[in-house]
Coordinates of C-alpha atoms (C1' of nucleotides) in Angstrom, one line a residue:
Chain A
M1 CA -52.7 -49.4 -43.8
P2 CA -53.5 -48.7 -47.5
E3 CA -53.2 -50.8 -50.7
Q4 CA -52.4 -54.2 -49.2
N5 CA -53.7 -56.0 -52.2
N6 CA -51.6 -58.9 -53.6
S7 CA -48.3 -57.6 -52.3
H8 CA -46.2 -60.3 -50.7
L9 CA -43.7 -57.6 -50.0
H10 CA -46.2 -55.7 -48.0
A11 CA -46.6 -58.7 -45.7
L12 CA -42.8 -58.6 -45.3
K13 CA -43.0 -55.0 -44.5
V14 CA -45.6 -55.7 -41.9
S15 CA -43.5 -58.2 -40.3
C16 CA -40.7 -55.7 -40.4
S17 CA -42.8 -53.1 -38.6
N18 CA -42.9 -55.6 -35.7
C19 CA -39.1 -55.4 -35.5
T20 CA -37.2 -52.7 -33.7
L21 CA -34.2 -53.8 -35.8
R22 CA -35.1 -53.1 -39.4
E23 CA -32.0 -55.0 -40.4
L24 CA -33.7 -58.3 -39.7
C25 CA -35.8 -57.8 -42.8
L26 CA -35.0 -57.2 -46.4
P27 CA -36.5 -54.0 -47.7
V28 CA -34.2 -51.4 -46.2
G29 CA -33.5 -48.1 -47.9
L30 CA -35.2 -49.1 -51.2
N31 CA -37.2 -46.7 -53.3
R32 CA -40.7 -47.5 -54.7
D33 CA -39.3 -48.9 -57.9
E34 CA -36.8 -51.2 -56.2
L35 CA -39.5 -52.4 -53.9
A36 CA -41.6 -53.4 -56.8
Q37 CA -38.8 -55.3 -58.4
L38 CA -38.2 -57.1 -55.1
D39 CA -41.8 -57.9 -54.7
A40 CA -41.9 -59.5 -58.1
V41 CA -39.1 -61.9 -57.1
I42 CA -40.6 -63.0 -53.8
R43 CA -42.8 -66.0 -54.2
Q44 CA -46.2 -66.5 -52.7
S45 CA -45.7 -67.0 -49.0
R46 CA -46.2 -70.5 -47.6
R47 CA -47.9 -71.7 -44.4
L48 CA -46.5 -74.5 -42.3
K49 CA -48.0 -76.4 -39.4
R50 CA -46.1 -77.3 -36.3
G51 CA -43.7 -80.1 -37.2
E52 CA -43.6 -79.5 -40.9
Y53 CA -40.3 -79.2 -42.7
M54 CA -39.4 -75.9 -44.5
F55 CA -36.5 -77.8 -46.2
R56 CA -34.4 -80.8 -45.5
S57 CA -30.7 -81.6 -45.4
G58 CA -29.6 -82.9 -48.7
E59 CA -32.3 -81.3 -50.8
A60 CA -31.3 -79.1 -53.7
F61 CA -30.7 -75.5 -52.7
K62 CA -32.8 -73.1 -54.7
S63 CA -34.2 -70.5 -52.3
L64 CA -33.6 -68.7 -49.0
F65 CA -36.6 -68.5 -46.7
A66 CA -37.6 -65.5 -44.6
I67 CA -39.7 -66.2 -41.6
R68 CA -42.8 -63.9 -41.5
T69 CA -44.4 -65.4 -38.4
G70 CA -43.7 -68.4 -36.3
F71 CA -40.8 -70.2 -34.8
F72 CA -38.3 -72.7 -36.3
K73 CA -35.4 -74.9 -35.3
T74 CA -32.6 -75.9 -37.6
C75 CA -30.9 -79.2 -37.0
M76 CA -28.6 -81.9 -38.4
S77 CA -29.2 -85.6 -38.1
S78 CA -26.8 -88.6 -38.0
Q79 CA -27.4 -92.0 -39.5
D80 CA -28.5 -93.5 -36.2
G81 CA -31.2 -90.9 -35.8
R82 CA -29.8 -88.6 -33.2
E83 CA -30.1 -84.9 -34.0
Q84 CA -28.2 -81.8 -33.1
V85 CA -30.1 -78.5 -33.0
T86 CA -28.0 -75.7 -34.6
G87 CA -30.4 -72.9 -34.0
F88 CA -33.8 -71.5 -33.1
H89 CA -35.2 -68.9 -35.4
M90 CA -37.9 -66.2 -35.1
S91 CA -39.8 -63.9 -37.3
G92 CA -37.7 -61.7 -39.6
E93 CA -34.8 -64.1 -39.7
L94 CA -33.4 -65.6 -43.0
L95 CA -32.8 -69.4 -43.3
G96 CA -30.9 -71.5 -45.7
M97 CA -27.7 -69.5 -46.2
D98 CA -25.6 -72.6 -45.5
G99 CA -27.0 -74.1 -48.7
I100 CA -25.3 -71.6 -51.0
S101 CA -21.8 -73.1 -50.8
A102 CA -22.6 -76.5 -52.1
N103 CA -26.0 -75.9 -53.7
V104 CA -27.5 -78.4 -51.2
H105 CA -29.3 -77.6 -47.9
G106 CA -27.0 -78.5 -45.0
C107 CA -29.6 -78.9 -42.3
D108 CA -33.3 -79.5 -41.7
A109 CA -35.6 -76.5 -40.9
I110 CA -38.7 -77.5 -38.9
A111 CA -41.5 -75.4 -37.7
L112 CA -42.0 -75.4 -33.9
E113 CA -45.3 -73.6 -34.2
D114 CA -47.7 -72.8 -37.1
S115 CA -45.7 -70.4 -39.2
E116 CA -45.5 -68.5 -42.4
V117 CA -42.5 -68.0 -44.6
C118 CA -41.5 -66.2 -47.8
E119 CA -39.5 -68.0 -50.4
L120 CA -36.7 -66.0 -52.0
P121 CA -35.3 -67.7 -55.2
F122 CA -31.6 -67.3 -54.8
T123 CA -30.5 -66.8 -58.4
R124 CA -33.1 -64.2 -59.0
M125 CA -32.2 -62.4 -55.7
Q126 CA -28.6 -62.6 -56.7
S127 CA -29.1 -60.8 -60.1
L128 CA -31.5 -58.4 -58.5
S129 CA -28.9 -57.5 -55.9
R130 CA -26.5 -56.5 -58.8
D131 CA -29.0 -53.9 -59.8
I132 CA -29.7 -52.7 -56.2
P133 CA -26.4 -52.1 -54.4
S134 CA -28.0 -51.6 -51.0
L135 CA -29.7 -55.0 -51.4
Q136 CA -26.4 -56.6 -52.2
H137 CA -24.7 -55.0 -49.2
H138 CA -27.6 -56.1 -47.1
F139 CA -27.2 -59.7 -48.1
Y140 CA -23.5 -59.6 -47.3
R141 CA -24.4 -58.2 -43.9
L142 CA -27.0 -60.9 -43.2
M143 CA -24.5 -63.6 -44.0
S144 CA -21.9 -62.0 -41.9
R145 CA -24.3 -61.7 -39.1
E146 CA -24.9 -65.5 -39.4
I147 CA -21.2 -66.1 -39.1
V148 CA -21.0 -63.9 -36.0
R149 CA -24.0 -65.7 -34.5
D150 CA -22.4 -69.1 -35.1
Q151 CA -19.1 -68.0 -33.6
S152 CA -20.9 -66.8 -30.4
I153 CA -22.4 -70.2 -30.1
M154 CA -19.0 -71.7 -30.6
L155 CA -17.8 -69.6 -27.6
L156 CA -20.8 -70.8 -25.6
L157 CA -20.1 -74.4 -26.3
G158 CA -16.4 -74.2 -25.9
N159 CA -16.1 -72.1 -22.8
M160 CA -19.2 -72.1 -20.6
K161 CA -20.5 -74.3 -17.9
A162 CA -24.1 -75.6 -17.9
D163 CA -25.5 -72.8 -15.8
E164 CA -23.8 -70.2 -17.9
R165 CA -25.1 -71.7 -21.0
L166 CA -28.7 -71.7 -19.7
A167 CA -28.4 -68.1 -18.5
A168 CA -27.1 -67.0 -21.9
F169 CA -29.9 -68.9 -23.6
L170 CA -32.6 -67.4 -21.5
L171 CA -31.3 -63.8 -21.9
N172 CA -30.9 -64.4 -25.7
V173 CA -34.5 -65.5 -26.1
S174 CA -35.6 -62.7 -23.9
S175 CA -33.9 -60.0 -25.9
R176 CA -35.0 -61.4 -29.2
L177 CA -38.6 -61.4 -28.1
A178 CA -38.3 -57.9 -26.8
T179 CA -36.9 -56.8 -30.2
R180 CA -40.1 -58.1 -31.8
G181 CA -42.3 -56.3 -29.3
F182 CA -43.1 -59.1 -27.0
A183 CA -42.7 -59.3 -23.3
A184 CA -39.0 -59.8 -22.4
N185 CA -39.5 -61.3 -19.0
D186 CA -42.6 -63.6 -19.4
F187 CA -42.7 -66.0 -22.3
I188 CA -43.5 -69.5 -23.5
L189 CA -40.7 -71.6 -24.8
R190 CA -41.6 -73.3 -28.1
M191 CA -39.0 -76.0 -27.8
S192 CA -38.6 -79.1 -25.5
R193 CA -36.0 -79.5 -22.8
E194 CA -34.3 -82.0 -25.1
E195 CA -34.1 -79.5 -27.9
I196 CA -32.7 -76.9 -25.6
G197 CA -30.1 -79.4 -24.4
S198 CA -29.2 -80.4 -27.9
F199 CA -28.6 -76.8 -28.8
L200 CA -26.6 -76.1 -25.7
G201 CA -24.5 -79.3 -25.8
L202 CA -26.2 -80.6 -22.6
K203 CA -28.5 -83.5 -21.7
L204 CA -32.1 -82.7 -21.0
E205 CA -31.8 -83.7 -17.4
T206 CA -29.1 -81.1 -16.9
V207 CA -31.3 -78.4 -18.5
S208 CA -34.2 -79.3 -16.2
R209 CA -32.0 -79.4 -13.1
T210 CA -30.4 -76.1 -13.9
L211 CA -33.7 -74.4 -14.5
S212 CA -34.9 -75.7 -11.2
K213 CA -31.8 -74.3 -9.5
F214 CA -32.4 -70.9 -11.0
Q215 CA -35.9 -71.0 -9.7
Q216 CA -34.8 -72.1 -6.2
Q217 CA -32.6 -69.0 -6.1
G218 CA -35.5 -66.9 -7.0
W219 CA -34.0 -65.7 -10.3
I220 CA -36.8 -67.1 -12.5
K221 CA -40.1 -68.9 -12.3
V222 CA -40.5 -72.1 -14.3
D223 CA -43.9 -73.6 -15.1
H224 CA -43.0 -76.1 -17.8
K225 CA -42.7 -74.1 -20.9
H226 CA -43.9 -70.9 -19.3
I227 CA -40.8 -68.9 -18.1
Q228 CA -40.7 -65.7 -16.1
L229 CA -37.5 -63.8 -15.5
Y230 CA -37.4 -62.1 -12.1
Q231 CA -33.7 -61.1 -11.7
T232 CA -32.1 -60.8 -15.1
D233 CA -29.1 -59.1 -13.4
E234 CA -28.2 -62.3 -11.6
L235 CA -28.3 -64.1 -14.9
K236 CA -26.2 -61.5 -16.5
N237 CA -23.7 -61.8 -13.6
L238 CA -23.3 -65.4 -14.3
I239 CA -22.0 -64.8 -17.8
S240 CA -20.3 -61.5 -17.2
G241 CA -16.9 -63.1 -17.1
C242 CA -17.5 -64.9 -20.4
I243 CA -16.2 -63.6 -23.7
H244 CA -18.8 -61.5 -25.5
A245 CA -21.6 -62.0 -23.1
Q246 CA -24.2 -60.2 -25.1
S247 CA -26.5 -62.2 -27.3
H248 CA -26.4 -62.4 -31.1
Chain B
M1 CA 6.6 -68.0 -65.4
P2 CA 6.3 -64.8 -67.6
E3 CA 5.4 -61.2 -66.8
Q4 CA 5.4 -61.4 -63.1
N5 CA 6.1 -57.8 -62.8
N6 CA 4.0 -55.8 -60.4
S7 CA 1.0 -58.2 -60.4
H8 CA -0.4 -58.9 -57.0
L9 CA -2.9 -61.0 -58.7
H10 CA -0.3 -63.2 -60.2
A11 CA 0.9 -64.0 -56.7
L12 CA -2.6 -65.0 -55.8
K13 CA -2.7 -67.2 -58.8
V14 CA 0.5 -68.8 -57.8
S15 CA -0.8 -69.6 -54.4
C16 CA -3.9 -71.0 -56.1
S17 CA -1.8 -73.3 -58.2
N18 CA -0.8 -74.9 -54.9
C19 CA -4.5 -75.7 -54.2
T20 CA -6.3 -78.7 -55.6
L21 CA -9.5 -76.8 -54.8
R22 CA -9.5 -73.7 -56.9
E23 CA -12.5 -72.5 -55.0
L24 CA -10.4 -71.6 -52.1
C25 CA -9.0 -68.7 -54.1
L26 CA -10.6 -65.7 -55.8
P27 CA -9.9 -65.7 -59.5
V28 CA -12.2 -68.4 -60.8
G29 CA -13.7 -68.3 -64.3
L30 CA -12.6 -64.7 -64.9
N31 CA -11.4 -63.5 -68.3
R32 CA -8.3 -61.4 -68.9
D33 CA -10.1 -58.1 -68.5
E34 CA -11.8 -59.1 -65.3
L35 CA -8.6 -60.3 -63.9
A36 CA -7.0 -56.9 -64.6
Q37 CA -9.9 -55.2 -62.8
L38 CA -9.5 -57.4 -59.8
D39 CA -5.8 -57.0 -59.8
A40 CA -6.3 -53.2 -59.6
V41 CA -8.3 -53.6 -56.4
I42 CA -6.0 -55.9 -54.5
R43 CA -3.6 -54.0 -52.5
Q44 CA 0.1 -54.7 -52.2
S45 CA 0.5 -57.9 -50.2
R46 CA 1.8 -57.7 -46.7
R47 CA 4.2 -59.8 -44.8
L48 CA 3.7 -60.7 -41.2
K49 CA 6.2 -62.4 -38.8
R50 CA 5.1 -65.1 -36.3
G51 CA 3.0 -63.5 -33.6
E52 CA 2.0 -60.4 -35.5
Y53 CA -1.7 -59.4 -35.8
M54 CA -3.4 -59.2 -39.2
F55 CA -6.3 -57.4 -37.5
R56 CA -7.7 -57.0 -34.1
S57 CA -11.1 -57.3 -32.6
G58 CA -12.7 -53.9 -32.4
E59 CA -10.8 -52.3 -35.2
A60 CA -12.8 -50.7 -38.0
F61 CA -13.5 -53.2 -40.7
K62 CA -12.3 -52.1 -44.1
S63 CA -10.9 -55.2 -45.9
L64 CA -11.0 -58.9 -46.2
F65 CA -7.6 -60.7 -46.1
A66 CA -6.6 -63.6 -48.3
I67 CA -3.8 -65.8 -47.0
R68 CA -1.1 -66.3 -49.6
T69 CA 1.3 -68.3 -47.5
G70 CA 1.5 -69.1 -43.9
F71 CA -0.7 -70.0 -41.0
F72 CA -3.1 -68.1 -38.8
K73 CA -5.3 -68.4 -35.8
T74 CA -8.4 -66.3 -35.1
C75 CA -9.5 -65.8 -31.6
M76 CA -11.6 -63.8 -29.2
S77 CA -10.5 -62.5 -25.8
S78 CA -12.3 -61.7 -22.6
Q79 CA -11.6 -58.8 -20.3
D80 CA -9.6 -61.0 -17.9
G81 CA -7.3 -62.0 -20.7
R82 CA -8.4 -65.5 -21.4
E83 CA -8.8 -66.3 -25.1
Q84 CA -10.9 -68.7 -27.2
V85 CA -9.5 -69.8 -30.5
T86 CA -12.3 -69.8 -33.2
G87 CA -10.3 -71.2 -36.1
F88 CA -7.0 -72.1 -37.7
H89 CA -6.4 -70.9 -41.2
M90 CA -4.1 -71.9 -44.1
S91 CA -3.1 -70.5 -47.5
G92 CA -6.0 -69.7 -49.8
E93 CA -8.4 -69.0 -47.0
L94 CA -10.2 -65.6 -46.6
L95 CA -10.4 -63.9 -43.2
G96 CA -12.4 -61.1 -41.8
M97 CA -15.9 -61.9 -43.1
D98 CA -17.4 -61.6 -39.6
G99 CA -16.5 -57.9 -39.7
I100 CA -19.0 -57.1 -42.5
S101 CA -22.1 -57.2 -40.3
A102 CA -21.1 -54.4 -37.9
N103 CA -18.2 -52.8 -39.8
V104 CA -16.0 -53.8 -37.0
H105 CA -13.7 -56.8 -36.8
G106 CA -15.1 -59.4 -34.4
C107 CA -11.9 -61.3 -33.6
D108 CA -8.1 -61.2 -33.6
A109 CA -6.2 -62.8 -36.4
I110 CA -2.6 -63.7 -35.5
A111 CA 0.1 -65.3 -37.6
L112 CA 1.4 -68.6 -36.2
E113 CA 4.3 -68.6 -38.7
D114 CA 5.8 -66.0 -41.0
S115 CA 3.1 -65.3 -43.5
E116 CA 2.0 -63.2 -46.5
V117 CA -1.5 -61.9 -47.1
C118 CA -3.4 -59.9 -49.7
E119 CA -5.7 -57.1 -48.6
L120 CA -9.0 -56.8 -50.4
P121 CA -10.7 -53.5 -49.7
F122 CA -14.3 -54.5 -49.1
T123 CA -16.3 -51.7 -50.6
R124 CA -14.3 -51.9 -53.8
M125 CA -14.7 -55.6 -54.0
Q126 CA -18.4 -55.1 -53.5
S127 CA -18.8 -52.8 -56.4
L128 CA -16.5 -54.9 -58.6
S129 CA -18.6 -57.9 -57.8
R130 CA -21.6 -56.1 -59.2
D131 CA -19.8 -55.9 -62.6
I132 CA -18.5 -59.5 -62.4
P133 CA -21.4 -61.8 -61.6
S134 CA -19.2 -64.9 -61.1
L135 CA -17.2 -62.9 -58.6
Q136 CA -20.3 -62.0 -56.7
H137 CA -21.5 -65.6 -56.6
H138 CA -18.1 -66.7 -55.5
F139 CA -18.2 -64.3 -52.5
Y140 CA -21.6 -65.6 -51.5
R141 CA -20.3 -69.1 -51.7
L142 CA -17.2 -68.3 -49.6
M143 CA -19.4 -66.7 -46.9
S144 CA -21.7 -69.7 -47.0
R145 CA -18.7 -72.0 -46.7
E146 CA -17.7 -70.2 -43.6
I147 CA -21.2 -70.7 -42.1
V148 CA -21.0 -74.4 -42.9
R149 CA -17.5 -74.6 -41.3
D150 CA -18.7 -72.9 -38.1
Q151 CA -21.7 -75.2 -37.9
S152 CA -19.5 -78.3 -38.2
I153 CA -17.5 -76.9 -35.3
M154 CA -20.7 -76.4 -33.3
L155 CA -21.5 -80.1 -33.9
L156 CA -18.0 -81.0 -32.7
L157 CA -18.3 -78.9 -29.5
G158 CA -21.8 -80.0 -28.8
N159 CA -21.7 -83.7 -29.5
M160 CA -18.3 -85.1 -29.3
K161 CA -16.1 -86.5 -26.6
A162 CA -12.4 -85.5 -26.2
D163 CA -11.0 -88.3 -28.2
E164 CA -13.5 -87.8 -31.0
R165 CA -12.7 -84.1 -31.1
L166 CA -9.0 -84.8 -31.4
A167 CA -9.5 -87.4 -34.1
A168 CA -11.7 -85.0 -36.1
F169 CA -9.1 -82.2 -35.6
L170 CA -6.2 -84.4 -36.9
L171 CA -8.1 -85.6 -39.9
N172 CA -9.2 -82.1 -40.7
V173 CA -5.6 -80.7 -40.6
S174 CA -4.4 -83.7 -42.6
S175 CA -7.0 -83.3 -45.4
R176 CA -6.4 -79.5 -45.6
L177 CA -2.7 -80.0 -46.0
A178 CA -3.2 -82.7 -48.6
T179 CA -5.5 -80.3 -50.5
R180 CA -2.5 -77.9 -50.7
G181 CA -0.1 -80.5 -51.9
F182 CA 1.6 -81.3 -48.6
A183 CA 2.0 -84.7 -47.0
A184 CA -1.3 -85.8 -45.4
N185 CA 0.2 -88.2 -42.8
D186 CA 3.3 -86.4 -41.7
F187 CA 3.2 -82.8 -40.6
I188 CA 4.2 -80.2 -38.1
L189 CA 1.5 -78.5 -36.0
R190 CA 1.9 -74.8 -35.9
M191 CA -0.1 -74.3 -32.7
S192 CA 0.5 -75.2 -29.1
R193 CA -1.5 -77.8 -27.1
E194 CA -3.2 -74.9 -25.3
E195 CA -4.4 -73.4 -28.6
I196 CA -5.6 -76.8 -29.8
G197 CA -7.5 -77.2 -26.5
S198 CA -9.0 -73.8 -26.7
F199 CA -10.3 -74.5 -30.2
L200 CA -11.7 -77.9 -29.3
G201 CA -13.2 -76.8 -25.9
L202 CA -10.7 -78.9 -23.9
K203 CA -7.9 -78.2 -21.5
L204 CA -4.3 -78.6 -22.7
E205 CA -3.7 -81.6 -20.4
T206 CA -6.6 -83.4 -22.0
V207 CA -5.2 -82.8 -25.5
S208 CA -1.8 -84.1 -24.4
R209 CA -3.2 -87.2 -22.7
T210 CA -5.4 -88.0 -25.7
L211 CA -2.6 -87.7 -28.2
S212 CA -0.5 -90.0 -25.9
K213 CA -3.4 -92.5 -25.9
F214 CA -3.6 -92.5 -29.7
Q215 CA 0.1 -93.1 -29.8
Q216 CA -0.1 -95.9 -27.3
Q217 CA -2.6 -97.6 -29.6
G218 CA -0.3 -97.3 -32.5
W219 CA -2.6 -95.0 -34.5
I220 CA -0.2 -92.0 -34.6
K221 CA 3.2 -91.0 -33.6
V222 CA 3.7 -87.8 -31.6
D223 CA 7.0 -86.0 -31.3
H224 CA 6.0 -82.7 -29.8
K225 CA 4.7 -80.7 -32.8
H226 CA 5.7 -83.4 -35.3
I227 CA 2.7 -85.7 -36.0
Q228 CA 2.6 -88.8 -38.1
L229 CA -0.7 -90.6 -38.8
Y230 CA -0.3 -94.4 -39.1
Q231 CA -3.9 -95.6 -39.0
T232 CA -6.2 -93.0 -40.2
D233 CA -8.9 -95.6 -40.5
E234 CA -9.0 -96.0 -36.8
L235 CA -9.3 -92.3 -36.3
K236 CA -12.2 -92.2 -38.8
N237 CA -13.8 -95.1 -37.0
L238 CA -13.8 -93.0 -33.8
I239 CA -15.9 -90.3 -35.4
S240 CA -17.9 -92.5 -37.8
G241 CA -21.0 -92.4 -35.6
C242 CA -20.9 -88.6 -35.3
I243 CA -23.0 -86.3 -37.5
H244 CA -21.2 -85.1 -40.6
A245 CA -17.9 -86.7 -39.8
Q246 CA -16.0 -85.3 -42.8
S247 CA -14.1 -82.1 -42.3
H248 CA -15.0 -78.7 -43.5
Chain C
dG1 C1' -63.9 -87.1 -21.3
dG2 C1' -60.6 -90.6 -20.9
dG3 C1' -56.5 -93.1 -22.0
dG4 C1' -51.9 -93.3 -23.5
dA5 C1' -47.7 -91.5 -24.9
dA6 C1' -44.5 -88.0 -24.6
dG7 C1' -42.3 -84.7 -21.8
dC8 C1' -40.6 -83.1 -17.3
dT9 C1' -38.6 -83.5 -12.7
dT10 C1' -35.7 -85.6 -9.2
dG11 C1' -32.5 -88.9 -7.2
dA12 C1' -28.3 -92.0 -7.0
dC13 C1' -24.2 -93.2 -9.1
dG14 C1' -20.2 -93.3 -12.2
dC15 C1' -17.3 -91.6 -15.8
dT16 C1' -15.1 -88.1 -18.3
dT17 C1' -12.7 -84.2 -18.0
dG18 C1' -10.9 -80.3 -15.3
dT19 C1' -7.6 -78.9 -11.6
dC20 C1' -3.4 -78.8 -9.3
dA21 C1' 1.3 -80.2 -9.1
dA22 C1' 5.9 -81.6 -10.4
dA23 C1' 9.3 -82.9 -13.5
dG24 C1' 11.5 -83.4 -18.2
dC25 C1' 12.5 -81.6 -22.6
dG26 C1' 13.5 -78.3 -26.2
dG27 C1' 14.3 -74.0 -28.4
dG28 C1' 15.6 -69.3 -28.9
dG29 C1' 18.3 -65.6 -27.6
dT30 C1' 22.3 -63.5 -25.5
Chain D
dA1 C1' 27.5 -72.6 -26.4
dC2 C1' 24.8 -72.2 -22.5
dC3 C1' 21.0 -71.0 -19.8
dC4 C1' 16.5 -69.9 -18.9
dC5 C1' 11.8 -69.9 -20.0
dG6 C1' 8.0 -71.9 -22.0
dC7 C1' 5.9 -76.0 -23.6
dT8 C1' 4.7 -80.7 -22.9
dT9 C1' 3.9 -84.9 -20.3
dT10 C1' 2.2 -87.5 -16.5
dG11 C1' 0.1 -88.4 -12.1
dA12 C1' -3.4 -87.9 -8.3
dC13 C1' -7.5 -86.1 -7.1
dA14 C1' -12.0 -83.6 -7.5
dA15 C1' -16.1 -81.9 -9.6
dG16 C1' -19.4 -81.4 -13.0
dC17 C1' -22.2 -83.5 -16.0
dG18 C1' -24.0 -87.8 -18.1
dT19 C1' -26.4 -92.1 -17.4
dC20 C1' -29.9 -94.9 -15.5
dA21 C1' -34.2 -95.2 -13.2
dA22 C1' -38.6 -94.1 -11.3
dG23 C1' -42.6 -91.3 -10.8
dC24 C1' -45.3 -87.5 -12.2
dT25 C1' -47.8 -84.1 -15.2
dT26 C1' -49.6 -82.6 -19.4
dC27 C1' -51.2 -82.7 -23.8
dC28 C1' -53.1 -84.8 -27.7
dC29 C1' -56.0 -87.8 -30.0
dC30 C1' -59.5 -90.9 -30.0

DNA sequence: GGGGAAGCTTGACGCTTGTCAAAGCGGGGT
DNA sequence: ACCCCGCTTTGACAAGCGTCAAGCTTCCCC
């Protein structure tokens, strides 16, 4: 692992090497020169402790943020303090794209564990992407991917019953962890039952009960936030009838 | 209305003049030369009859489509034939952005009335947007807007009760029609109760019952697909507690 | 190490919405 | 113009999930 000195980009590349899907990360198919240009634009990475905000709804939009390590939730809040979780995000994912349209962040992004992110100033990325066609195309693809992801969640919320939603959620988390080189069938959830419920359009009691039901049937083992999947086929069966069963 | 000959772009501009929000359409802040370039890229517009497909899920993605006139639904289908409506779309809106990520269309787009669309070959638009920075930025904003729209629907599906969903839906349709210069409080719905229900995550009977309830309370008048809004304030009250009550 | 708050599980009950059914109305095509 | 089919409305009933409540565990901070 040579010449690591002072290259924020290198760190990004390292996080990329953790991903089977290179597309999660930025530097794809760039030559040495283009990499250097990109590296110059990426700001010093920033560390966040659990509970800290990466950005808040209503703040001026200036940058996108790439997660190098850690785990985040994005959520929107109403006046009376209730919140709705709109997504959970892992290393390699890009946050803040909803802020482009109105130049204002449309949601809060909160670290669920100690994390590290890279800041990508948007106007500079935009002009850089004019010089590097493959970068431009990559940005369009990332935004399109976010649209596809949101629509698959719309399907989940509009069509599925509680147990189907939980099964889809567990399989999604599992596959995303596997993509990053972690165990697919034995993991720690970083979020609370209430946050899962908020994301899935369910109450926390329903989440808890449904997990217990899966455990009783021998499909999974639940020890608080420690989840083990024993029979993923049964979980897949549950959602096989649903539209576009595979995860985003 | 001079020199209309052979300019597909002109037609787009005409459809734009119907919109209070110029941002819905493509040619914003372009000079004469840039307009000519853009015009050269836009393919001959295409007419569709009610029920025809603009594109289908699974087809190769080649172009985005701008609606000049008419009304569309987008939806996804499962193996067993059930469908989920993911959106309703009016003149000035751009469809197909979910196809960019995988080079395959992710949903069906079907005309709900006789319509006219412009085809925008994506790779050519992409290279053109490198020469015209404002066009590039506009595309990013359009995709971001789609992300925001999808997230507001996620909130609706995850948080709201049946009557709140219907109220939000009616107010949304109303404001989008007003934006295009149509009456805000007296309109014809182009979709069936079943399609509304599919979009809102409800069964058609619930849609029908809830509309009847609104009518009983004197808030609206329902005559099949002909809707009149009498007391929009009451509808707004219903969703005032919800997160981000305003429409997309 | 201990205390307290926050998170999780489980039960009982009720409401919202889905399901099944029947009847009325309207519109499009022959 | 008429007829048939599809859409809509309305009712009765059932089920799934939310609500309220109590007790328990765990984790964090002092």
